[in-house]
């Protein structure tokens, strides 16, 4: 069966996600890859690690969960009995990265053997380009105070950067891609094509990996098409953008974050629920920024805190409609979670919405009075206005974490993993990485507060400071990610701060409706926008070649 036939079949059927995945399991490419994984497990070979890496970089790991876990468990045990002490740099770094990114407790001390008596990395390593790329990738998972990996990052980055300028370096483009898009901070589905052409040069299983990833591509696109149709129909029926024409109307773009964080096809119902939360965050943010007077915003915020319809009856119609929508959707999501997981978190969700509106009101008061907050005050409030805490709270409940008891207070503002994601996103947004094209903002940013505190500093130095803060927070997020935390494997939390930077990874292909704004450059894997939801969405179809 050709790829075009598979695409047509999957798009035309009303099969469930499980039924669509069965078509993949029947493919000979899947069977060959699964057999190769188990063979490498029996032989305890490096090929197993290489194949696991390839599978993960192609974003198809959900087909091989059992095989991957078996191989990594085996490698972890070998590591702890010292069986891999003589491994070369590439193998050592690859093993370290694969284990750490899956939450295994592994020490960076394994890299000490690559240093000389002076405590610096051995000179001959500069010739091992493949090993240095693996070392660079591994160093992206460093945690705070892990000096050897901090040194490995600087050393490998400097050597590789020089290599990209070498006209005789055959791997120059591969090196450049590694430096720009390290796996830990990239979206596999959007970098898979580069990986197949640049990275996976081994003949072993390349044909099968290519075939499986292509067929997975069409299955995923069929699933996303169904999801996006549901989302656009819901958004059209909701009609909120008609009553609030000052607010953003970009449901396709809002769909991007759940697509990245929840890549497993089986998470379809979670993706279609969580986007409702994201849409409301944008709408309420625009209500505070672009419409409400301070007096009206105070009343609206108090109504959300009390969850009281009566308090909004004298507000403008769009604010009343917004409150009712928030009220209804919160109840619907609570009922959905109750039916799915056996508990109803509506009270906690209400509290989170109140926290968000309270933070928006703080910003509105700053702007109204001309008050410039300190960087510390700004960032504490900005963690909430980033929307991260309420999105992760919804995901926590939708995924059914901790079962019906929900032992973790997800609304607790001291949860490190939530705070670090929020700070990274807030700071990156303030650098301009997440601003919509042609979107004006009257909000203060962290840069404004920093420059106000550090008189005489340049904008460039302020931006460098913020970039260093983001880097530091990534190391803390890495530690959170490999430590016990409220979130489990179905959600790719390491991708959550990457939302603002996705456009840099998207293929520069435009939706063919002819009316998309210039910023809507959508990835090939995602169906594009719709001009008329009543007629159904129109989808961008990439060239089959």
Coordinates of C-alpha atoms in Angstrom, one line a residue:
X1 CA 0.0 0.0 0.0
X2 CA 1.4 3.4 -1.0
X3 CA 1.8 6.3 1.4
X4 CA -0.9 8.2 -0.5
X5 CA -3.3 5.3 -0.1
X6 CA -2.6 5.1 3.6
X7 CA -3.2 8.8 4.0
X8 CA -6.5 8.6 2.1
X9 CA -7.6 5.6 4.0
X10 CA -6.8 7.0 7.5
X11 CA -8.4 10.4 6.7
X12 CA -11.5 8.8 5.3
X13 CA -12.2 6.4 8.2
X14 CA -13.8 7.0 11.5
X15 CA -11.4 4.5 13.2
X16 CA -10.4 5.1 16.8
X17 CA -6.8 6.0 17.5
X18 CA -6.2 2.5 18.7
X19 CA -7.4 1.1 15.4
X20 CA -5.2 3.4 13.5
X21 CA -2.2 2.4 15.5
X22 CA -3.0 -1.2 14.7
X23 CA -2.3 -0.5 11.0
X24 CA 1.2 0.5 12.1
X25 CA 1.8 -2.6 14.2
X26 CA 1.0 -4.7 11.1
X27 CA 3.7 -3.1 9.0
X28 CA 6.8 -5.1 8.3
X29 CA 9.0 -2.1 9.1
X30 CA 7.6 -2.1 12.6
X31 CA 8.2 -5.8 13.1
X32 CA 11.8 -5.5 11.8
X33 CA 12.6 -2.6 14.1
X34 CA 11.0 -4.4 17.1
X35 CA 13.1 -7.5 16.4
X36 CA 16.3 -5.4 16.0
X37 CA 15.7 -3.8 19.4
X38 CA 15.2 -7.2 21.1
X39 CA 18.2 -8.6 19.3
X40 CA 20.4 -5.7 20.6
X41 CA 18.9 -6.3 24.1
X42 CA 20.0 -10.0 24.0
X43 CA 23.5 -9.0 22.7
X44 CA 23.8 -6.0 25.0
X45 CA 25.1 -4.0 22.1
X46 CA 25.7 -0.3 21.3
X47 CA 23.4 -0.7 18.4
X48 CA 20.5 -0.9 20.8
X49 CA 21.3 2.6 22.2
X50 CA 21.8 4.0 18.7
X51 CA 18.4 2.6 17.6
X52 CA 16.6 3.9 20.6
X53 CA 18.1 7.3 19.9
X54 CA 16.9 7.2 16.3
X55 CA 13.4 6.1 17.3
X56 CA 13.1 9.0 19.8
X57 CA 14.5 11.5 17.4
X58 CA 11.9 10.5 14.9
X59 CA 9.1 10.9 17.5
X60 CA 7.8 7.3 17.2
X61 CA 8.9 6.0 20.6
X62 CA 5.3 5.3 21.6
X63 CA 5.3 2.2 19.4
X64 CA 8.3 0.7 21.3
X65 CA 7.8 1.6 24.9
X66 CA 8.4 -2.0 26.2
X67 CA 11.5 -2.6 24.1
X68 CA 13.0 0.8 25.0
X69 CA 12.4 0.3 28.7
X70 CA 14.0 -3.1 28.6
X71 CA 17.2 -1.8 26.8
X72 CA 17.5 1.2 29.1
X73 CA 17.0 -0.9 32.3
X74 CA 19.7 -3.2 31.0
X75 CA 22.1 -0.4 30.3
X76 CA 21.4 1.2 33.7
X77 CA 22.3 -2.1 35.4
X78 CA 25.5 -2.5 33.3
X79 CA 26.5 1.0 34.3
X80 CA 26.2 0.4 37.9
X81 CA 28.4 -2.7 37.8
X82 CA 31.1 -0.8 36.0
X83 CA 30.8 -2.8 32.8
X84 CA 31.0 0.2 30.5
X85 CA 34.1 2.0 32.0
X86 CA 36.1 1.5 28.8
X87 CA 33.4 2.9 26.5
X88 CA 34.4 5.7 24.0
X89 CA 33.1 9.2 24.3
X90 CA 30.2 8.8 21.8
X91 CA 28.9 5.7 23.5
X92 CA 29.3 7.1 27.0
X93 CA 27.6 10.4 26.2
X94 CA 24.7 8.7 24.4
X95 CA 24.1 6.2 27.2
X96 CA 24.2 9.0 29.8
X97 CA 21.7 11.2 27.8
X98 CA 19.2 8.4 27.0
X99 CA 19.2 7.3 30.7
X100 CA 19.0 10.7 32.2
X101 CA 16.2 12.0 29.9
X102 CA 14.1 9.0 31.0
X103 CA 14.6 9.8 34.6
X104 CA 17.3 7.2 35.6
X105 CA 19.7 8.4 38.3
X106 CA 23.0 8.5 36.5
X107 CA 26.1 10.4 37.6
X108 CA 28.1 12.7 35.4
X109 CA 31.3 11.4 37.0
X110 CA 31.4 8.9 34.1
X111 CA 32.9 11.8 32.0
X112 CA 35.9 12.2 34.4
X113 CA 37.8 9.6 32.4
X114 CA 37.9 11.9 29.4
X115 CA 39.9 14.6 31.3
X116 CA 43.7 14.8 31.6
X117 CA 45.8 15.3 34.7
X118 CA 45.2 19.1 34.5
X119 CA 41.5 18.6 34.9
X120 CA 40.6 19.7 31.3
X121 CA 39.2 17.6 28.5
X122 CA 41.8 15.7 26.6
X123 CA 43.1 17.4 23.5
X124 CA 42.6 14.4 21.2
X125 CA 38.8 14.6 21.8
X126 CA 38.7 17.6 19.5
X127 CA 39.1 15.2 16.6
X128 CA 36.1 13.1 17.6
X129 CA 33.3 15.2 16.1
X130 CA 30.6 12.5 16.6
X131 CA 31.7 12.1 20.2
X132 CA 31.6 15.8 20.8
X133 CA 28.2 16.1 19.3
X134 CA 27.0 13.4 21.7
X135 CA 28.8 15.2 24.6
X136 CA 27.1 18.5 23.7
X137 CA 23.7 16.8 23.6
X138 CA 24.4 15.1 27.0
X139 CA 25.5 18.4 28.6
X140 CA 22.0 19.9 27.8
X141 CA 20.7 17.7 30.6
X142 CA 23.0 19.1 33.2
X143 CA 21.6 20.1 36.6
X144 CA 22.6 22.9 38.9
X145 CA 26.2 22.7 40.3
X146 CA 27.1 19.8 37.9
X147 CA 30.4 21.4 37.0
X148 CA 31.8 18.7 34.8
X149 CA 28.8 18.9 32.4
X150 CA 28.9 22.7 32.5
X151 CA 32.5 22.4 31.4
X152 CA 31.6 19.7 28.8
X153 CA 29.0 22.1 27.4
X154 CA 31.4 25.0 26.9
X155 CA 34.2 22.7 25.6
X156 CA 32.1 20.8 23.1
X157 CA 30.2 24.0 22.0
X158 CA 33.4 25.9 21.3
X159 CA 35.1 23.1 19.4
X160 CA 32.0 22.3 17.3
X161 CA 31.4 25.9 16.6
X162 CA 34.9 26.2 15.1
X163 CA 34.3 23.0 13.1
X164 CA 31.2 24.5 11.4
X165 CA 33.5 27.1 9.8
X166 CA 35.9 24.5 8.4
X167 CA 35.3 24.2 4.7
X168 CA 36.7 20.7 4.8
X169 CA 34.4 19.5 7.5
X170 CA 31.9 17.1 5.9
X171 CA 29.7 17.2 9.0
X172 CA 29.4 21.0 9.1
X173 CA 25.7 21.1 8.5
X174 CA 25.0 18.3 11.0
X175 CA 27.1 20.1 13.6
X176 CA 25.2 23.3 13.0
X177 CA 21.9 21.6 13.4
X178 CA 23.1 20.0 16.6
X179 CA 24.1 23.3 18.1
X180 CA 20.9 25.0 17.0
X181 CA 18.5 22.2 17.9
X182 CA 19.8 19.9 20.6
X183 CA 17.4 17.0 21.0
X184 CA 16.5 17.8 24.6
X185 CA 15.2 21.3 23.6
X186 CA 13.6 20.4 20.3
X187 CA 10.4 18.9 19.0
X188 CA 11.1 15.6 17.4
X189 CA 8.3 15.6 14.9
X190 CA 9.6 18.9 13.5
X191 CA 13.2 17.9 13.2
X192 CA 12.7 14.3 12.1
X193 CA 13.4 15.0 8.4
X194 CA 16.7 16.6 9.2
X195 CA 17.6 13.7 11.4
X196 CA 16.9 11.1 8.7
X197 CA 19.0 13.0 6.1
X198 CA 21.8 14.3 8.3
X199 CA 22.2 12.2 11.4
X200 CA 21.3 8.6 10.9
X201 CA 23.9 7.6 8.4
X202 CA 24.1 4.0 9.4
X203 CA 22.7 1.6 6.9
X204 CA 21.2 -0.6 9.6
X205 CA 17.4 -0.1 9.8
X206 CA 17.5 3.3 8.0
X207 CA 15.0 2.0 5.4
X208 CA 12.7 0.6 8.0
X209 CA 12.9 3.7 10.2
X210 CA 12.1 5.9 7.2
X211 CA 9.1 3.8 6.2
X212 CA 7.7 3.6 9.7
X213 CA 8.1 7.4 10.4
X214 CA 6.4 8.2 7.1
X215 CA 3.4 6.0 7.8
X216 CA 3.3 7.4 11.3
X217 CA 3.3 10.9 9.8
X218 CA 0.1 10.1 7.9
X219 CA -1.6 8.5 10.8
X220 CA -0.7 11.5 13.1
X221 CA -1.9 13.9 10.5
X222 CA -5.2 12.1 10.2
X223 CA -5.6 12.2 14.0
X224 CA -4.7 15.9 14.1
X225 CA -7.2 16.6 11.3
X226 CA -9.9 15.1 13.4
X227 CA -8.9 16.9 16.5
X228 CA -8.6 20.2 14.7
X229 CA -12.0 19.8 13.1
X230 CA -13.4 19.2 16.6
X231 CA -11.6 22.3 18.0
X232 CA -12.6 24.6 15.2
X233 CA -16.3 23.4 15.4
X234 CA -16.2 24.0 19.2
X235 CA -14.6 27.4 18.8
X236 CA -17.2 28.4 16.1
X237 CA -20.1 27.2 18.2
X238 CA -18.8 29.0 21.2
X239 CA -18.9 32.3 19.3
X240 CA -16.7 34.1 21.8
X241 CA -14.6 35.8 19.2
X242 CA -17.8 37.4 17.8
X243 CA -18.6 39.0 21.1
X244 CA -15.0 40.0 21.8
X245 CA -13.7 41.2 18.5
X246 CA -10.7 42.9 20.3
X247 CA -9.4 39.5 21.3
X248 CA -7.1 37.1 19.4
X249 CA -8.8 34.5 17.3
X250 CA -6.1 31.9 16.6
X251 CA -7.3 28.4 17.6
X252 CA -4.9 26.6 15.2
X253 CA -1.9 28.4 16.8
X254 CA -3.1 27.6 20.3
X255 CA -3.3 23.9 19.4
X256 CA 0.5 23.8 18.9
X257 CA 1.4 23.5 22.6
X258 CA -0.7 20.4 23.4
X259 CA 0.5 18.8 20.1
X260 CA 4.1 19.1 21.3
X261 CA 3.6 18.3 25.0
X262 CA 1.3 15.3 24.3
X263 CA 2.7 13.7 21.2
X264 CA 1.3 10.2 21.9
X265 CA -1.7 9.6 19.6
X266 CA -3.6 8.1 22.5
X267 CA -3.7 11.5 24.2
X268 CA -6.2 12.8 21.7
X269 CA -9.0 13.6 24.2
X270 CA -6.6 15.4 26.5
X271 CA -5.3 17.6 23.6
X272 CA -8.8 18.6 22.6
X273 CA -9.7 19.5 26.2
X274 CA -6.6 21.4 27.2
X275 CA -6.8 23.8 24.2
X276 CA -10.0 25.1 25.8
X277 CA -8.0 26.2 28.8
X278 CA -5.4 27.8 26.5
X279 CA -8.0 29.7 24.5
X280 CA -9.6 31.1 27.6
X281 CA -6.2 32.3 28.9
X282 CA -5.6 34.3 25.7
X283 CA -9.1 35.7 25.7
X284 CA -9.0 36.8 29.3
X285 CA -5.6 38.2 28.8
X286 CA -6.9 40.3 26.0
X287 CA -9.9 41.4 28.0
X288 CA -7.5 42.8 30.6
X289 CA -5.1 44.3 28.1
X290 CA -7.3 45.7 25.4
X291 CA -10.8 46.3 26.7
X292 CA -11.7 46.6 30.4
X293 CA -11.5 49.7 32.5
X294 CA -9.7 49.3 35.8
X295 CA -13.0 49.6 37.7
X296 CA -14.6 46.9 35.5
X297 CA -11.6 44.6 35.8
X298 CA -11.7 44.9 39.6
X299 CA -15.4 43.7 39.5
X300 CA -14.6 41.0 37.0
X301 CA -11.7 39.7 39.1
X302 CA -13.8 39.7 42.3
X303 CA -16.5 37.8 40.5
X304 CA -14.0 35.1 39.5
X305 CA -12.7 34.9 43.0
X306 CA -16.2 34.4 44.4
X307 CA -17.4 32.5 41.3
X308 CA -20.6 34.7 41.4
X309 CA -22.7 35.4 38.4
X310 CA -24.5 38.3 40.1
X311 CA -21.4 40.4 40.4
X312 CA -21.0 40.8 36.6
X313 CA -24.6 41.7 35.7
X314 CA -23.7 45.4 35.3
X315 CA -20.5 44.9 33.4
X316 CA -20.3 45.3 29.6
X317 CA -21.8 42.4 27.6
X318 CA -18.5 41.0 26.4
X319 CA -17.3 40.7 30.0
X320 CA -20.5 39.0 31.0
X321 CA -20.2 36.6 28.1
X322 CA -16.5 35.9 29.0
X323 CA -17.4 35.1 32.6
X324 CA -20.2 32.8 31.6
X325 CA -17.9 31.0 29.2
X326 CA -15.3 30.6 31.9
X327 CA -17.9 29.3 34.3
X328 CA -19.4 26.8 31.8
X329 CA -16.1 25.5 30.5
X330 CA -14.7 25.0 34.0
X331 CA -17.8 23.0 34.9
X332 CA -17.6 20.9 31.7
X333 CA -13.9 20.1 32.2
X334 CA -14.5 19.2 35.8
X335 CA -17.3 16.8 34.7
X336 CA -15.0 15.4 32.0
X337 CA -12.2 14.7 34.5
X338 CA -14.7 13.2 36.9
X339 CA -16.0 10.8 34.3
X340 CA -12.5 9.9 33.1
X341 CA -10.6 9.6 36.4
X342 CA -13.1 9.4 39.2
X343 CA -12.6 12.8 40.9
X344 CA -13.8 16.3 40.2
X345 CA -11.2 19.0 40.6
X346 CA -13.5 22.0 39.9
X347 CA -12.8 23.8 43.2
X348 CA -9.0 23.7 42.5
X349 CA -9.5 24.8 38.9
X350 CA -11.6 27.8 40.1
X351 CA -8.9 28.7 42.5
X352 CA -6.3 28.7 39.7
X353 CA -8.5 30.9 37.5
X354 CA -8.8 33.3 40.4
X355 CA -5.0 33.4 40.8
X356 CA -4.6 34.2 37.1
X357 CA -7.1 37.0 37.1
X358 CA -5.7 38.4 40.3
X359 CA -2.2 38.5 38.6
X360 CA -3.7 40.1 35.5
X361 CA -5.3 42.8 37.7
X362 CA -2.0 43.5 39.4
X363 CA -0.5 44.2 35.9
X364 CA -3.5 46.4 35.0
X365 CA -3.0 48.4 38.2
X366 CA 0.7 48.9 37.4
X367 CA 0.0 50.2 34.0
X368 CA -2.9 52.4 35.1
X369 CA -0.7 54.1 37.8
X370 CA 2.6 54.1 35.8
X371 CA 4.3 52.0 38.5
X372 CA 7.4 50.1 37.4
X373 CA 7.8 46.9 39.5
X374 CA 11.2 45.5 40.5
X375 CA 12.4 42.5 38.6
X376 CA 11.7 40.3 41.6
X377 CA 8.1 41.6 42.0
X378 CA 7.5 41.5 38.2
X379 CA 8.8 37.9 37.8
X380 CA 6.8 36.6 40.8
X381 CA 3.6 37.9 39.3
X382 CA 4.7 37.0 35.7
X383 CA 5.0 33.3 36.6
X384 CA 1.3 33.3 37.1
X385 CA 0.4 35.5 34.0
X386 CA 2.5 33.2 31.8
X387 CA -0.5 30.8 32.1
X388 CA 1.8 27.9 32.9
X389 CA 0.4 27.1 36.4
X390 CA -3.2 26.8 35.2
X391 CA -2.3 24.8 32.1
X392 CA -0.2 22.3 34.0
X393 CA -2.9 22.0 36.7
X394 CA -5.5 21.1 34.0
X395 CA -3.0 18.6 32.5
X396 CA -2.3 17.1 35.9
X397 CA -6.0 16.4 36.4
X398 CA -6.8 15.4 32.8
X399 CA -4.0 12.8 32.9
X400 CA -5.3 11.4 36.2
X401 CA -2.1 11.9 38.2
X402 CA -2.0 10.3 41.6
X403 CA -5.3 8.6 41.0
X404 CA -8.6 9.7 42.5
X405 CA -6.9 10.9 45.7
X406 CA -4.9 13.6 43.9
X407 CA -2.4 13.8 46.8
X408 CA -0.4 16.7 45.4
X409 CA -1.7 20.3 45.8
X410 CA -1.1 21.3 42.2
X411 CA -2.3 24.9 43.0
X412 CA 0.7 25.2 45.4
X413 CA 2.8 28.1 44.1
X414 CA 6.0 26.5 45.5
X415 CA 6.1 23.6 43.1
X416 CA 9.6 24.0 41.6
X417 CA 8.8 22.2 38.4
X418 CA 5.8 24.4 37.6
X419 CA 7.7 27.6 38.6
X420 CA 10.7 26.9 36.5
X421 CA 8.6 26.2 33.4
X422 CA 6.7 29.4 34.0
X423 CA 9.8 31.5 34.5
X424 CA 11.4 30.2 31.3
X425 CA 8.3 30.9 29.3
X426 CA 7.8 34.3 30.9
X427 CA 11.3 35.4 30.2
X428 CA 11.4 34.0 26.7
X429 CA 8.1 35.8 25.9
X430 CA 9.6 39.0 27.2
X431 CA 12.6 38.6 24.9
X432 CA 10.1 38.7 22.1
X433 CA 10.3 35.1 21.2
X434 CA 6.6 34.5 21.6
X435 CA 5.1 37.7 20.3
X436 CA 2.5 37.4 17.6
X437 CA 3.4 39.3 14.4
X438 CA 2.0 42.8 14.3
X439 CA 0.9 42.4 17.9
X440 CA 1.3 45.5 20.1
X441 CA 1.7 45.1 23.8
X442 CA 1.3 47.7 26.5
X443 CA 2.6 45.4 29.2
X444 CA 5.8 45.9 31.1
X445 CA 8.4 43.3 30.4
X446 CA 11.2 41.9 32.5
X447 CA 13.6 43.9 30.3
X448 CA 11.9 47.1 31.3
X449 CA 12.2 46.4 35.0
X450 CA 15.8 45.3 34.6
X451 CA 16.8 48.5 32.7
X452 CA 15.0 50.6 35.3
X453 CA 16.9 48.9 38.1
X454 CA 20.3 49.0 36.3
X455 CA 20.6 52.5 35.1
X456 CA 23.1 52.8 32.2
X457 CA 22.7 49.2 31.1
X458 CA 22.2 48.6 27.4
X459 CA 19.3 46.7 25.9
X460 CA 21.8 44.1 24.6
X461 CA 23.3 43.6 28.0
X462 CA 19.8 43.2 29.5
X463 CA 18.9 40.6 26.9
X464 CA 22.2 38.7 27.6
X465 CA 21.3 38.7 31.3
X466 CA 17.8 37.3 30.6
X467 CA 19.2 34.6 28.3
X468 CA 21.6 33.6 31.1
X469 CA 18.6 33.4 33.5
X470 CA 16.8 31.2 31.1
X471 CA 19.8 28.9 30.8
X472 CA 20.1 28.7 34.6
X473 CA 16.4 27.9 34.9
X474 CA 16.8 25.1 32.4
X475 CA 19.4 23.4 34.6
X476 CA 16.9 23.6 37.5
X477 CA 14.1 22.3 35.3
X478 CA 16.4 19.4 34.3
X479 CA 16.8 18.5 38.0
X480 CA 13.0 18.7 38.5
X481 CA 12.4 16.6 35.5
X482 CA 14.6 13.7 36.7
X483 CA 13.4 14.0 40.3
X484 CA 10.0 12.8 41.7
X485 CA 7.4 15.3 40.5
X486 CA 3.7 15.4 40.0
X487 CA 3.8 14.7 36.3
X488 CA 4.3 11.4 34.6
X489 CA 5.6 10.2 31.2
X490 CA 2.5 10.8 28.9
X491 CA 3.3 14.5 29.1
X492 CA 6.5 15.7 27.6
X493 CA 7.1 18.5 30.2
X494 CA 10.6 19.2 28.9
X495 CA 9.0 20.6 25.7
X496 CA 6.6 23.0 27.5
X497 CA 9.0 26.0 27.6
X498 CA 9.7 25.5 23.9
X499 CA 6.3 26.8 22.7
X500 CA 7.6 30.3 21.9
X501 CA 10.5 29.0 19.8
X502 CA 8.6 26.5 17.7
X503 CA 8.3 28.8 14.6
X504 CA 12.1 28.5 14.1
X505 CA 11.7 24.8 13.5
X506 CA 8.7 25.0 11.2
X507 CA 8.9 24.4 7.5
X508 CA 8.3 27.7 5.6
X509 CA 5.2 26.5 3.9
X510 CA 2.0 28.6 4.0
X511 CA -1.5 27.6 4.4
X512 CA -3.2 27.6 1.0
X513 CA -6.4 29.4 2.0
X514 CA -4.7 32.7 0.8
X515 CA -5.9 34.7 3.8
X516 CA -3.6 33.6 6.6
X517 CA -1.7 36.4 8.3
X518 CA 2.0 36.3 7.5
X519 CA 3.0 34.7 10.9
X520 CA 1.0 31.6 10.3
X521 CA 3.7 29.3 9.0
X522 CA 2.4 26.0 10.0
X523 CA 4.4 22.7 10.2
X524 CA 3.7 20.1 7.6
X525 CA 2.5 17.7 10.1
X526 CA -0.3 20.0 11.3
X527 CA -3.4 20.7 9.2
X528 CA -3.8 24.4 8.6
X529 CA -6.4 27.1 9.2
X530 CA -10.0 27.3 8.1
X531 CA -11.8 30.2 6.6
X532 CA -15.3 28.8 7.1
X533 CA -15.7 26.2 9.8
X534 CA -19.3 25.5 8.6
X535 CA -17.7 24.2 5.4
X536 CA -15.1 22.3 7.2
X537 CA -11.4 23.0 7.5
X538 CA -9.0 23.1 4.6
X539 CA -5.7 21.4 5.1
X540 CA -2.2 22.0 3.8
X541 CA -0.9 18.8 2.2
X542 CA 2.9 18.5 1.8
X543 CA 4.5 17.2 -1.3
X544 CA 4.7 13.4 -1.2
X545 CA 8.3 13.5 -2.1

